[in-house]
Short mmCIF file of C-alpha atoms in Angstrom, two decimals:
data_model
loop_
_atom_site.label_atom_id
_atom_site.label_comp_id
_atom_site.label_asym_id
_atom_site.label_seq_id
_atom_site.Cartn_x
_atom_site.Cartn_y
_atom_site.Cartn_z
CA MET A 21 -16.63 24.02 32.76
CA SER A 22 -19.08 22.75 30.16
CA GLU A 23 -18.86 19.13 29.09
CA ARG A 24 -17.52 18.54 25.59
CA LYS A 25 -19.94 17.21 23.02
CA ARG A 26 -17.38 15.83 20.55
CA TYR A 27 -13.70 15.07 20.14
CA SER A 28 -11.45 17.70 18.57
CA ASP A 29 -10.26 17.36 14.99
CA GLU A 30 -6.79 16.44 16.29
CA GLU A 31 -8.24 13.70 18.47
CA LEU A 32 -10.33 12.44 15.56
CA GLU A 33 -7.19 12.23 13.43
CA GLU A 34 -5.52 10.12 16.13
CA PHE A 35 -8.49 7.74 16.07
CA ARG A 36 -8.48 7.72 12.25
CA ALA A 37 -4.84 6.54 12.28
CA ILE A 38 -5.66 3.77 14.79
CA ILE A 39 -8.67 2.65 12.74
CA ASN A 40 -6.81 2.71 9.42
CA GLU A 41 -4.07 0.52 10.91
CA LYS A 42 -6.66 -1.93 12.29
CA ILE A 43 -8.42 -2.05 8.90
CA LYS A 44 -5.13 -2.79 7.16
CA LEU A 45 -4.38 -5.69 9.52
CA ALA A 46 -7.97 -6.98 9.46
CA ARG A 47 -8.05 -6.99 5.65
CA ARG A 48 -4.72 -8.82 5.56
CA ASP A 49 -6.10 -11.48 7.92
CA TYR A 50 -9.38 -11.68 5.99
CA ASP A 51 -7.54 -12.13 2.68
CA ALA A 52 -5.38 -14.87 4.23
CA MET A 53 -8.51 -16.68 5.47
CA MET A 54 -10.17 -16.41 2.06
CA ARG A 55 -7.05 -17.79 0.35
CA GLN A 56 -7.11 -20.70 2.79
CA ILE A 57 -10.85 -21.30 2.25
CA THR A 58 -10.48 -21.29 -1.54
CA ASN A 59 -7.22 -23.25 -1.29
CA ALA A 60 -5.46 -20.57 -3.35
CA ASP A 61 -2.20 -21.30 -1.54
CA GLY A 62 -2.56 -25.10 -1.83
CA ASN A 63 -0.38 -27.18 -4.09
CA ASP A 64 -3.28 -29.49 -5.09
CA VAL A 65 -1.38 -32.75 -4.87
CA ASP A 66 -3.94 -35.57 -4.67
CA ASP A 67 -3.58 -37.94 -1.74
CA THR A 68 -3.04 -41.50 -2.93
CA GLN A 69 -4.37 -43.18 0.21
CA PRO A 70 -8.22 -43.11 0.11
CA THR A 71 -8.74 -44.10 3.78
CA TYR A 72 -6.76 -41.16 5.09
CA LYS A 73 -8.18 -38.90 2.42
CA ALA A 74 -11.77 -39.45 3.65
CA LEU A 75 -10.77 -38.59 7.22
CA GLU A 76 -8.78 -35.61 6.06
CA GLU A 77 -11.66 -34.29 3.94
CA GLY A 78 -14.01 -34.45 6.94
CA SER A 79 -11.50 -32.55 9.03
CA MET A 80 -10.91 -30.08 6.21
CA ALA A 81 -14.66 -29.46 5.84
CA GLN A 82 -14.93 -28.63 9.54
CA SER A 83 -11.87 -26.40 9.36
CA LYS A 84 -13.26 -24.65 6.29
CA GLU A 85 -16.56 -24.04 8.06
CA GLU A 86 -14.76 -22.60 11.08
CA LEU A 87 -12.61 -20.47 8.80
CA MET A 88 -15.70 -19.21 6.99
CA GLN A 89 -17.23 -18.19 10.33
CA LEU A 90 -14.01 -16.41 11.28
CA ALA A 91 -13.87 -14.71 7.88
CA TYR A 92 -17.48 -13.55 8.31
CA ARG A 93 -16.69 -12.12 11.74
CA GLN A 94 -13.59 -10.44 10.31
CA GLN A 95 -15.69 -8.92 7.52
CA LYS A 96 -18.18 -7.56 10.09
CA PHE A 97 -15.24 -6.13 12.09
CA ILE A 98 -13.94 -4.36 8.96
CA GLN A 99 -17.43 -2.98 8.27
CA GLY A 100 -17.61 -1.71 11.85
CA LEU A 101 -14.25 0.02 11.45
CA GLU A 102 -15.31 1.55 8.13
CA ALA A 103 -18.50 2.84 9.79
CA ALA A 104 -16.30 4.39 12.49
CA LEU A 105 -14.35 6.23 9.76
CA LEU A 106 -17.66 7.64 8.49
CA ARG A 107 -18.47 8.83 12.01
CA ILE A 108 -15.08 10.57 12.08
CA GLU A 109 -15.94 12.29 8.78
CA ASN A 110 -19.32 13.35 10.23
CA LYS A 111 -17.61 14.40 13.49
CA THR A 112 -19.94 12.11 15.45
CA TYR A 113 -17.21 9.59 16.34
CA GLY A 114 -16.84 8.68 20.00
CA ILE A 115 -20.32 9.79 21.01
CA ASP A 116 -22.34 7.22 22.94
CA ARG A 117 -25.42 6.52 20.80
CA ILE A 118 -27.64 6.13 23.90
CA THR A 119 -26.48 8.89 26.26
CA GLY A 120 -24.94 11.33 23.76
CA GLU A 121 -21.88 11.64 26.01
CA LEU A 122 -18.30 11.09 24.91
CA ILE A 123 -17.03 7.53 25.10
CA PRO A 124 -13.73 7.49 27.06
CA LYS A 125 -10.60 7.55 24.89
CA GLU A 126 -9.26 4.38 26.54
CA ARG A 127 -12.31 2.43 25.34
CA LEU A 128 -12.05 3.85 21.82
CA ARG A 129 -8.37 2.98 21.63
CA ALA A 130 -9.18 -0.60 22.65
CA VAL A 131 -12.42 -0.91 20.64
CA PRO A 132 -12.23 1.82 17.98
CA HIS A 133 -15.58 0.89 16.39
CA ALA A 134 -17.46 1.19 19.72
CA THR A 135 -20.70 3.18 19.67
CA LEU A 136 -21.46 2.69 23.36
CA SER A 137 -19.59 3.43 26.56
CA VAL A 138 -19.02 0.48 28.89
CA SER A 139 -21.85 1.60 31.19
CA SER A 140 -24.30 1.90 28.26
CA LYS A 141 -23.19 -1.50 27.00
CA MET A 142 -23.78 -3.00 30.46
CA GLN A 143 -27.25 -1.39 30.63
CA GLN A 144 -28.07 -2.87 27.24
CA VAL A 145 -26.94 -6.35 28.33
CA LYS A 146 -29.14 -6.20 31.45
CA LYS A 147 -32.28 -5.51 29.38
#
């Protein structure tokens, strides 16, 4: 039996559905983070106690910075998922970019934007 070189169209459609759902959730989370960063959901009531306000602003600045880092990571995740959709369109989805072999379905279901199998990833880490 010859080894398959790509996933079938039906399998690709299954992965497309998984990816589209993950994109929908990731965009929802990203939008929520951006609303929090820009204080779009805030009620903008000024604090009348300056001592607490200074402490709160320092804490808010740190939280905003952390949120911005999370938002950036979320944006990269969305871009990775969108790139995976392109690979589905090109019928190159699920192919290990180092070995050219199929990445196991279990890995793709867990990490749908993966371009490496676990063994290739481990080899890359060792280098």
